[in-house]
Amino acid sequence: MANVKATIPKGTRDFGPTVMVRRNYIFDTIKKVFGKYGYQEIQTPTMENLETLTGKYGDEGDQLIFKVLNSGDYMLKAQGLKLSAEENTSKKLLPLISEKALRYDLTVPFARYVVMHQNEITSPFKRFQIQPVWRADRPQKGRYREFYQCDADVVGSDSLLNEAEFICIYDEALSNLGLKDFTIKVNNRKILSGIAGLIGKPDKIVDMTVAIDKLDKIGLDGVEKELLEKGFENKDLAILKPIILLSGNNEEKLNSLNSILETSVIGQKGIEEIKKTFSYLANFTLQKAKIELDLTLARGLNYYTGCIFEVKTNEAAMGSIGGGGRYDDLTGMFGKEGLTGVGISFGADRIYDVLEELNLFPSTVMEGTKILICVFGEAEENYALPLLNRLRSANIKAELFPFGAKMKKQMQYANEKDIPFVAVIGGDEMQSGLLSLKNMASGEQVKITVDGLIKKMLA
Amino acid sequence: MANVKATIPKGTRDFGPTVMVRRNYIFDTIKKVFGKYGYQEIQTPTMENLETLTGKYGDEGDQLIFKVLNSGDYMLKAQGLKLSAEENTSKKLLPLISEKALRYDLTVPFARYVVMHQNEITSPFKRFQIQPVWRADRPQKGRYREFYQCDADVVGSDSLLNEAEFICIYDEALSNLGLKDFTIKVNNRKILSGIAGLIGKPDKIVDMTVAIDKLDKIGLDGVEKELLEKGFENKDLAILKPIILLSGNNEEKLNSLNSILETSVIGQKGIEEIKKTFSYLANFTLQKAKIELDLTLARGLNYYTGCIFEVKTNEAAMGSIGGGGRYDDLTGMFGKEGLTGVGISFGADRIYDVLEELNLFPSTVMEGTKILICVFGEAEENYALPLLNRLRSANIKAELFPFGAKMKKQMQYANEKDIPFVAVIGGDEMQSGLLSLKNMASGEQVKITVDGLIKKMLA
């Protein structure tokens, strides 16, 4: 067996012990909040049938799906295939040699799950799912080919209570993670449709929102320029301008919109939805979140049909750390029409970076082994074993460094693993029955009985 | 977009809410024990470079690795390839169209991890890892193409304290899961080598152990017959017979072995290792595990070099629910020679089946939403919202069924989600300020104030 260089595929990551406990801390914190609001965890397989995924993410998305080669003699089915140099060999061959692919997101597998298990699930079905997904994107800083998504969705309920509760979930989870200043932006697809209808260009809603969305970056002049390039006219701009520049608090914005969209049935419906969501929300105690109606918010526009959410932290320079919205036909692609749902997603990798930057990981998160027992030789090891047993019986995380290593190496081990206490056992300690206990943070060293030690570790 | 049937690849599984909480309970219980003994979690990517995996699992294993197609125009590199009908097209084409594959186990990725991160890791490196693996095996009852492995290993320490602690870990984790009667079988590769040497056939150690291993199934006659067929002679059987039939407690077995292997240096070394492991173990309090020296135990023989473990439950008809052992060269395949290690594995799927069969999942594991508030209409919903907020502020898992559904459907929802309490709010309740609280298990119904309700839910 030839030696192989120890590397991993580009765009993928190993998670070492420190990163793992921090990631688990984030996921556990979010999971707990999901659970508090009645959301239940599910998991779907890493591989889905290729036809389940194909066509769901656009042509570009299809390209980015990792396909899995059929097992065994995968070229068997392709033997009859005649290929000429001009043909797109890869494309023609694909369905013959691959039937499975790695999941690209959690939404399509969830839709597939809902239809496949429709007779078992409780409706409204509130599920959350935290699993990796894979995309053959070009890797770059902060963009990986394997990354975790963290989604919660409810399907089968059109109540806007769900929307309000998702805002509460964002608030509670992110506040529990220690964030102190973040904004949950809210918009509604129906309002955007109303605006596009108002200027008589309902089919241009995407161009319109894409341009408006850039207000922060390119300013009003830039937005107007882009709109004109996309086929909007000066009379359209006259209508759009006050909407783009809408200011004030949420109530003031809604009032202005109400006048602007007075004649738009769909626009009024969107305003109603936002108002109802906010009125639900008024009953709930929010911790740190600011709620902002933002008409430039348009994520996943060809997908969402009602409220749209996006979360941004105001404490660090970072894109969105979460988003979601309501959709009216999640499962139509699998033959079950008209199932409405709403869902949100947490951007776990970005939240990790924010917590790290703001130094928000609590030190208790890292608490592994509490005490390391260091011994000089075999006799000391024998002396130490009953102590080790007593510590563990008292449910204290304890390790004994096997005898034979130099004390320096043992101390280094404690340091590297962030073990707060080290008990050293040598000849003196065996004779006196008093252990030397070192506090690794302060450097303080005390002599202590075994009973005293156990008491101290349990304190 | 054509409708697609909602199915998943054969041999893969969806995990619904009930199964998920139970699986999490198993993994969390095991994780806690790993942590108590100083083991730290890591995760490695789902995809490894194909060359990292190839050749590590034998020819048959290589066939069972799921290969991932290169992204983009994957046939580009293969355009120069001339293939004739006689050639093994699949095999020749593979390296040109696939460079990545799904991890087949956690051991090879761990070895790769250790070498790749050798300058960062703390030695001895104690890691655990709980992740899915994929094998293109023919699916059958209890055998899946995607399943979780749950491994702990320590590398960089030859102390037999590690072996003893792994026995403790098995004992503590499985006892904590509620198992009351299970056996941790122990053997040592060096004892088996000593025996094979004793009869002058060290190269036939695998044939020998494979035959001995079948004692339970085919009896002594069967074992002897198989040994003769494999080229052993009657004089070999005369030596082997007392070893195969070795009885008594562990001490008695070790004493007999000591005489039998008196002249075998390696055999004596094996006996010493077992004795030292047992002497470490004598210091530790075991809960439910029985420890049994079993010379017929030979799992992964071409891999293990020292102690070998296997765990069996005596409460249910089930194969091994765990196993492991010491190996002397984990990382040689990646160019780092002579790193010794020892590791164990928990068979999570089988443990799940055992707990289910023995009804050992605690009812608290399922505790999701504690109380569902049911309302008759919008006015009642408005009345209920502040209550919902108070419940959640008190950290009680609570849901409100959005108004509009029939009471029967709401009750069904509570039933299906195993929600223990339902508070019904109608006109009477709004007028009196007393809620109707139903205990779903007993059917008992009481009138209660909001304060009383919160108190009861917190109790």
Short mmCIF file of N, CA and C in Angstrom, two decimals, chain A residues 4-133:
data_model
loop_
_atom_site.label_atom_id
_atom_site.label_comp_id
_atom_site.label_asym_id
_atom_site.label_seq_id
_atom_site.Cartn_x
_atom_site.Cartn_y
_atom_site.Cartn_z
N VAL A 4 -0.02 7.69 1.11
CA VAL A 4 -0.89 8.70 0.51
C VAL A 4 -0.74 9.96 1.35
N LYS A 5 -0.73 11.10 0.68
CA LYS A 5 -0.62 12.35 1.42
C LYS A 5 -1.93 12.61 2.18
N ALA A 6 -1.79 13.06 3.41
CA ALA A 6 -2.98 13.30 4.24
C ALA A 6 -3.57 14.67 3.93
N THR A 7 -4.54 14.70 3.03
CA THR A 7 -5.22 15.96 2.68
C THR A 7 -6.71 15.71 2.59
N ILE A 8 -7.49 16.78 2.51
CA ILE A 8 -8.94 16.64 2.31
C ILE A 8 -9.36 17.43 1.08
N PRO A 9 -10.49 17.08 0.49
CA PRO A 9 -10.94 17.78 -0.71
C PRO A 9 -11.10 19.28 -0.45
N LYS A 10 -10.77 20.08 -1.45
CA LYS A 10 -10.88 21.52 -1.27
C LYS A 10 -12.33 21.92 -0.97
N GLY A 11 -12.44 22.93 -0.13
CA GLY A 11 -13.77 23.39 0.24
C GLY A 11 -14.40 22.60 1.37
N THR A 12 -13.69 21.58 1.89
CA THR A 12 -14.21 20.84 3.04
C THR A 12 -13.33 21.12 4.25
N ARG A 13 -13.84 20.79 5.42
CA ARG A 13 -13.14 21.11 6.66
C ARG A 13 -13.14 19.96 7.65
N ASP A 14 -12.05 19.83 8.39
CA ASP A 14 -12.06 19.05 9.62
C ASP A 14 -12.46 19.99 10.75
N PHE A 15 -13.26 19.48 11.69
CA PHE A 15 -13.55 20.26 12.90
C PHE A 15 -12.84 19.62 14.08
N GLY A 16 -11.86 20.32 14.62
CA GLY A 16 -11.14 19.82 15.79
C GLY A 16 -11.94 20.04 17.07
N PRO A 17 -11.39 19.56 18.20
CA PRO A 17 -12.14 19.59 19.47
C PRO A 17 -12.66 20.97 19.86
N THR A 18 -11.83 22.01 19.75
CA THR A 18 -12.27 23.34 20.18
C THR A 18 -13.41 23.85 19.32
N VAL A 19 -13.25 23.71 18.01
CA VAL A 19 -14.30 24.16 17.10
C VAL A 19 -15.58 23.35 17.31
N MET A 20 -15.43 22.07 17.55
CA MET A 20 -16.61 21.21 17.72
C MET A 20 -17.48 21.64 18.91
N VAL A 21 -16.84 21.89 20.07
CA VAL A 21 -17.67 22.24 21.23
C VAL A 21 -18.37 23.58 20.99
N ARG A 22 -17.69 24.46 20.27
CA ARG A 22 -18.33 25.74 19.98
C ARG A 22 -19.48 25.60 18.99
N ARG A 23 -19.27 24.78 17.98
CA ARG A 23 -20.36 24.53 17.03
C ARG A 23 -21.54 23.86 17.74
N ASN A 24 -21.23 22.89 18.58
CA ASN A 24 -22.30 22.21 19.32
C ASN A 24 -23.06 23.19 20.22
N TYR A 25 -22.31 24.11 20.80
CA TYR A 25 -22.94 25.12 21.65
C TYR A 25 -23.95 25.95 20.86
N ILE A 26 -23.57 26.36 19.66
CA ILE A 26 -24.49 27.12 18.81
C ILE A 26 -25.72 26.28 18.46
N PHE A 27 -25.47 25.08 17.96
CA PHE A 27 -26.60 24.24 17.54
C PHE A 27 -27.49 23.88 18.73
N ASP A 28 -26.88 23.56 19.87
CA ASP A 28 -27.69 23.17 21.03
C ASP A 28 -28.55 24.34 21.51
N THR A 29 -27.98 25.54 21.48
CA THR A 29 -28.74 26.73 21.90
C THR A 29 -29.95 26.94 20.99
N ILE A 30 -29.72 26.83 19.68
CA ILE A 30 -30.81 27.03 18.73
C ILE A 30 -31.86 25.91 18.86
N LYS A 31 -31.37 24.66 18.97
CA LYS A 31 -32.26 23.51 19.10
C LYS A 31 -33.22 23.66 20.27
N LYS A 32 -32.67 24.13 21.39
CA LYS A 32 -33.46 24.28 22.60
C LYS A 32 -34.63 25.24 22.35
N VAL A 33 -34.34 26.32 21.64
CA VAL A 33 -35.40 27.29 21.35
C VAL A 33 -36.42 26.70 20.37
N PHE A 34 -35.93 26.02 19.34
CA PHE A 34 -36.87 25.34 18.42
C PHE A 34 -37.83 24.46 19.23
N GLY A 35 -37.24 23.69 20.16
CA GLY A 35 -38.05 22.76 20.95
C GLY A 35 -39.08 23.48 21.80
N LYS A 36 -38.69 24.62 22.32
CA LYS A 36 -39.60 25.38 23.20
C LYS A 36 -40.85 25.83 22.45
N TYR A 37 -40.71 26.02 21.14
CA TYR A 37 -41.85 26.47 20.32
C TYR A 37 -42.53 25.30 19.61
N GLY A 38 -42.19 24.07 20.01
CA GLY A 38 -42.90 22.91 19.49
C GLY A 38 -42.32 22.31 18.22
N TYR A 39 -41.13 22.78 17.82
CA TYR A 39 -40.51 22.22 16.61
C TYR A 39 -39.76 20.94 16.96
N GLN A 40 -39.88 19.94 16.10
CA GLN A 40 -39.28 18.63 16.34
C GLN A 40 -38.22 18.33 15.29
N GLU A 41 -37.18 17.65 15.71
CA GLU A 41 -36.06 17.38 14.79
C GLU A 41 -36.35 16.19 13.88
N ILE A 42 -35.95 16.32 12.63
CA ILE A 42 -35.90 15.16 11.73
C ILE A 42 -34.54 15.16 11.04
N GLN A 43 -34.17 14.04 10.46
CA GLN A 43 -32.99 13.97 9.58
C GLN A 43 -33.35 13.20 8.33
N THR A 44 -32.79 13.64 7.22
CA THR A 44 -33.02 12.95 5.95
C THR A 44 -31.66 12.41 5.46
N PRO A 45 -31.69 11.45 4.53
CA PRO A 45 -30.41 10.85 4.09
C PRO A 45 -29.51 11.85 3.36
N THR A 46 -28.23 11.62 3.45
CA THR A 46 -27.24 12.43 2.74
C THR A 46 -27.46 12.37 1.23
N MET A 47 -27.76 11.16 0.75
CA MET A 47 -28.02 11.00 -0.69
C MET A 47 -29.52 11.02 -0.94
N GLU A 48 -29.93 11.77 -1.95
CA GLU A 48 -31.29 11.71 -2.45
C GLU A 48 -31.22 11.15 -3.87
N ASN A 49 -32.35 10.66 -4.36
CA ASN A 49 -32.38 10.29 -5.77
C ASN A 49 -32.08 11.54 -6.59
N LEU A 50 -31.27 11.36 -7.63
CA LEU A 50 -30.87 12.50 -8.44
C LEU A 50 -32.09 13.23 -8.99
N GLU A 51 -33.12 12.48 -9.38
CA GLU A 51 -34.31 13.13 -9.95
C GLU A 51 -35.10 13.92 -8.91
N THR A 52 -34.89 13.62 -7.63
CA THR A 52 -35.53 14.41 -6.58
C THR A 52 -34.95 15.82 -6.55
N LEU A 53 -33.65 15.92 -6.82
CA LEU A 53 -32.97 17.21 -6.71
C LEU A 53 -32.93 17.99 -8.03
N THR A 54 -32.83 17.27 -9.16
CA THR A 54 -32.63 17.95 -10.44
C THR A 54 -33.80 18.86 -10.78
N GLY A 55 -33.48 20.06 -11.25
CA GLY A 55 -34.51 20.99 -11.70
C GLY A 55 -35.09 21.85 -10.59
N LYS A 56 -34.62 21.65 -9.37
CA LYS A 56 -35.18 22.42 -8.25
C LYS A 56 -34.39 23.70 -7.96
N TYR A 57 -33.18 23.80 -8.47
CA TYR A 57 -32.31 24.91 -8.10
C TYR A 57 -31.87 25.73 -9.31
N GLY A 58 -32.57 25.58 -10.43
CA GLY A 58 -32.18 26.26 -11.66
C GLY A 58 -31.03 25.51 -12.33
N ASP A 59 -30.71 25.94 -13.56
CA ASP A 59 -29.66 25.25 -14.32
C ASP A 59 -28.32 25.32 -13.62
N GLU A 60 -28.04 26.50 -13.05
CA GLU A 60 -26.75 26.67 -12.39
C GLU A 60 -26.68 25.76 -11.17
N GLY A 61 -27.78 25.70 -10.44
CA GLY A 61 -27.83 24.83 -9.27
C GLY A 61 -27.61 23.38 -9.64
N ASP A 62 -28.25 22.94 -10.72
CA ASP A 62 -28.06 21.55 -11.17
C ASP A 62 -26.59 21.22 -11.36
N GLN A 63 -25.86 22.20 -11.91
CA GLN A 63 -24.42 22.00 -12.14
C GLN A 63 -23.66 21.81 -10.83
N LEU A 64 -24.17 22.42 -9.77
CA LEU A 64 -23.44 22.44 -8.50
C LEU A 64 -23.79 21.27 -7.59
N ILE A 65 -24.71 20.41 -8.06
CA ILE A 65 -25.07 19.24 -7.27
C ILE A 65 -23.98 18.18 -7.41
N PHE A 66 -23.50 17.65 -6.30
CA PHE A 66 -22.53 16.54 -6.35
C PHE A 66 -23.27 15.24 -6.66
N LYS A 67 -22.92 14.63 -7.79
CA LYS A 67 -23.56 13.38 -8.18
C LYS A 67 -22.73 12.18 -7.71
N VAL A 68 -23.40 11.13 -7.31
CA VAL A 68 -22.72 9.92 -6.84
C VAL A 68 -22.79 8.86 -7.92
N LEU A 69 -21.63 8.27 -8.21
CA LEU A 69 -21.54 7.26 -9.25
C LEU A 69 -22.28 6.00 -8.80
N ASN A 70 -23.03 5.37 -9.73
CA ASN A 70 -23.65 4.09 -9.39
C ASN A 70 -22.57 3.11 -8.94
N SER A 71 -22.91 2.23 -8.04
CA SER A 71 -21.90 1.30 -7.55
C SER A 71 -21.76 0.10 -8.50
N GLY A 72 -20.68 -0.63 -8.35
CA GLY A 72 -20.40 -1.78 -9.21
C GLY A 72 -19.93 -1.33 -10.59
N ASP A 73 -20.27 -2.10 -11.60
CA ASP A 73 -19.83 -1.80 -12.97
C ASP A 73 -20.74 -0.74 -13.56
N TYR A 74 -20.46 0.52 -13.18
CA TYR A 74 -21.40 1.60 -13.48
C TYR A 74 -21.54 1.89 -14.96
N MET A 75 -20.59 1.41 -15.80
CA MET A 75 -20.67 1.70 -17.24
C MET A 75 -21.54 0.70 -18.01
N LEU A 76 -22.02 -0.31 -17.29
CA LEU A 76 -22.81 -1.35 -17.97
C LEU A 76 -23.96 -0.77 -18.79
N LYS A 77 -24.74 0.09 -18.16
CA LYS A 77 -25.92 0.66 -18.82
C LYS A 77 -25.53 1.56 -19.98
N ALA A 78 -24.28 2.03 -19.97
CA ALA A 78 -23.85 3.00 -20.98
C ALA A 78 -23.25 2.31 -22.20
N GLN A 79 -23.19 0.98 -22.20
CA GLN A 79 -22.48 0.30 -23.27
C GLN A 79 -23.10 0.48 -24.65
N GLY A 80 -24.42 0.62 -24.65
CA GLY A 80 -25.07 0.82 -25.94
C GLY A 80 -24.95 2.26 -26.45
N LEU A 81 -24.47 3.13 -25.60
CA LEU A 81 -24.45 4.55 -25.93
C LEU A 81 -23.36 4.87 -26.95
N LYS A 82 -23.76 5.50 -28.05
CA LYS A 82 -22.78 5.93 -29.05
C LYS A 82 -22.50 7.41 -28.81
N LEU A 83 -21.26 7.73 -28.63
CA LEU A 83 -20.91 9.11 -28.33
C LEU A 83 -19.99 9.65 -29.41
N SER A 84 -20.29 10.82 -29.89
CA SER A 84 -19.36 11.45 -30.82
C SER A 84 -18.70 12.62 -30.11
N ALA A 85 -17.61 13.07 -30.68
CA ALA A 85 -16.82 14.12 -30.03
C ALA A 85 -17.63 15.40 -29.84
N GLU A 86 -18.58 15.65 -30.79
CA GLU A 86 -19.30 16.91 -30.72
C GLU A 86 -20.33 16.94 -29.59
N GLU A 87 -20.80 15.76 -29.26
CA GLU A 87 -21.89 15.72 -28.28
C GLU A 87 -21.39 16.08 -26.89
N ASN A 88 -22.33 16.49 -26.08
CA ASN A 88 -22.01 16.77 -24.69
C ASN A 88 -22.00 15.44 -23.92
N THR A 89 -20.84 14.80 -23.94
CA THR A 89 -20.73 13.46 -23.40
C THR A 89 -21.16 13.40 -21.93
N SER A 90 -20.63 14.33 -21.15
CA SER A 90 -20.91 14.31 -19.71
C SER A 90 -22.41 14.32 -19.44
N LYS A 91 -23.12 15.15 -20.18
CA LYS A 91 -24.55 15.30 -19.95
C LYS A 91 -25.33 14.06 -20.37
N LYS A 92 -24.92 13.48 -21.51
CA LYS A 92 -25.63 12.30 -22.01
C LYS A 92 -25.37 11.07 -21.14
N LEU A 93 -24.14 11.00 -20.64
CA LEU A 93 -23.73 9.83 -19.88
C LEU A 93 -24.34 9.83 -18.48
N LEU A 94 -24.51 11.05 -17.95
CA LEU A 94 -24.87 11.18 -16.54
C LEU A 94 -26.03 10.29 -16.08
N PRO A 95 -27.19 10.34 -16.75
CA PRO A 95 -28.32 9.55 -16.22
C PRO A 95 -28.05 8.04 -16.26
N LEU A 96 -27.05 7.63 -17.07
CA LEU A 96 -26.76 6.20 -17.17
C LEU A 96 -25.81 5.73 -16.07
N ILE A 97 -25.03 6.64 -15.52
CA ILE A 97 -24.02 6.21 -14.55
C ILE A 97 -24.26 6.77 -13.15
N SER A 98 -25.26 7.63 -12.99
CA SER A 98 -25.51 8.21 -11.67
C SER A 98 -27.00 8.33 -11.40
N GLU A 99 -27.44 7.83 -10.28
CA GLU A 99 -28.85 7.92 -9.90
C GLU A 99 -29.06 8.65 -8.58
N LYS A 100 -27.94 8.93 -7.90
CA LYS A 100 -28.05 9.54 -6.58
C LYS A 100 -27.17 10.79 -6.50
N ALA A 101 -27.48 11.66 -5.58
CA ALA A 101 -26.69 12.88 -5.43
C ALA A 101 -26.73 13.33 -3.98
N LEU A 102 -25.75 14.16 -3.62
CA LEU A 102 -25.71 14.68 -2.26
C LEU A 102 -26.71 15.82 -2.11
N ARG A 103 -27.36 15.88 -0.97
CA ARG A 103 -28.38 16.91 -0.76
C ARG A 103 -27.76 18.30 -0.90
N TYR A 104 -28.52 19.18 -1.55
CA TYR A 104 -28.02 20.51 -1.91
C TYR A 104 -28.52 21.56 -0.92
N ASP A 105 -29.66 21.28 -0.32
CA ASP A 105 -30.19 22.11 0.76
C ASP A 105 -31.08 21.22 1.61
N LEU A 106 -31.74 21.81 2.61
CA LEU A 106 -32.64 21.01 3.44
C LEU A 106 -34.10 21.17 3.05
N THR A 107 -34.37 22.09 2.14
CA THR A 107 -35.76 22.41 1.80
C THR A 107 -36.38 21.36 0.89
N VAL A 108 -35.67 21.00 -0.18
CA VAL A 108 -36.21 20.00 -1.10
C VAL A 108 -36.34 18.64 -0.41
N PRO A 109 -35.31 18.19 0.33
CA PRO A 109 -35.51 16.94 1.08
C PRO A 109 -36.69 17.02 2.07
N PHE A 110 -36.90 18.20 2.67
CA PHE A 110 -38.03 18.36 3.58
C PHE A 110 -39.35 18.21 2.83
N ALA A 111 -39.43 18.85 1.66
CA ALA A 111 -40.65 18.73 0.84
C ALA A 111 -40.88 17.26 0.48
N ARG A 112 -39.81 16.59 0.07
CA ARG A 112 -39.90 15.17 -0.27
C ARG A 112 -40.37 14.36 0.95
N TYR A 113 -39.83 14.72 2.11
CA TYR A 113 -40.19 14.04 3.36
C TYR A 113 -41.68 14.20 3.68
N VAL A 114 -42.15 15.44 3.54
CA VAL A 114 -43.55 15.72 3.88
C VAL A 114 -44.49 14.90 3.01
N VAL A 115 -44.18 14.82 1.71
CA VAL A 115 -45.06 14.07 0.82
C VAL A 115 -44.94 12.57 1.09
N MET A 116 -43.72 12.10 1.27
CA MET A 116 -43.48 10.66 1.47
C MET A 116 -44.11 10.16 2.77
N HIS A 117 -44.13 11.03 3.78
CA HIS A 117 -44.64 10.61 5.09
C HIS A 117 -45.95 11.29 5.45
N GLN A 118 -46.72 11.74 4.44
CA GLN A 118 -47.88 12.58 4.73
C GLN A 118 -48.90 11.88 5.62
N ASN A 119 -48.92 10.56 5.61
CA ASN A 119 -49.90 9.87 6.45
C ASN A 119 -49.42 9.66 7.89
N GLU A 120 -48.14 9.95 8.14
CA GLU A 120 -47.63 9.77 9.50
C GLU A 120 -47.51 11.10 10.25
N ILE A 121 -47.33 12.19 9.50
CA ILE A 121 -46.96 13.41 10.20
C ILE A 121 -48.16 14.13 10.80
N THR A 122 -47.89 14.85 11.87
CA THR A 122 -48.90 15.62 12.58
C THR A 122 -49.00 16.99 11.92
N SER A 123 -50.21 17.39 11.58
CA SER A 123 -50.39 18.68 10.91
C SER A 123 -51.03 19.68 11.86
N PRO A 124 -50.57 20.93 11.93
CA PRO A 124 -49.42 21.48 11.22
C PRO A 124 -48.12 20.80 11.64
N PHE A 125 -47.25 20.56 10.67
CA PHE A 125 -46.00 19.85 10.95
C PHE A 125 -44.90 20.87 11.17
N LYS A 126 -44.41 20.90 12.41
CA LYS A 126 -43.33 21.83 12.76
C LYS A 126 -42.05 21.03 12.90
N ARG A 127 -41.15 21.18 11.94
CA ARG A 127 -39.91 20.39 12.03
C ARG A 127 -38.69 21.31 11.98
N PHE A 128 -37.61 20.87 12.65
CA PHE A 128 -36.33 21.51 12.39
C PHE A 128 -35.33 20.46 11.96
N GLN A 129 -34.28 20.91 11.33
CA GLN A 129 -33.32 20.00 10.72
C GLN A 129 -31.96 20.70 10.67
N ILE A 130 -30.96 20.05 11.19
CA ILE A 130 -29.60 20.61 11.22
C ILE A 130 -28.67 19.57 10.63
N GLN A 131 -28.33 19.73 9.38
CA GLN A 131 -27.49 18.74 8.70
C GLN A 131 -26.62 19.44 7.66
N PRO A 132 -25.52 18.77 7.25
CA PRO A 132 -24.69 19.37 6.21
C PRO A 132 -25.34 19.28 4.84
N VAL A 133 -24.97 20.22 3.97
CA VAL A 133 -25.36 20.16 2.55
C VAL A 133 -24.09 20.36 1.73
#
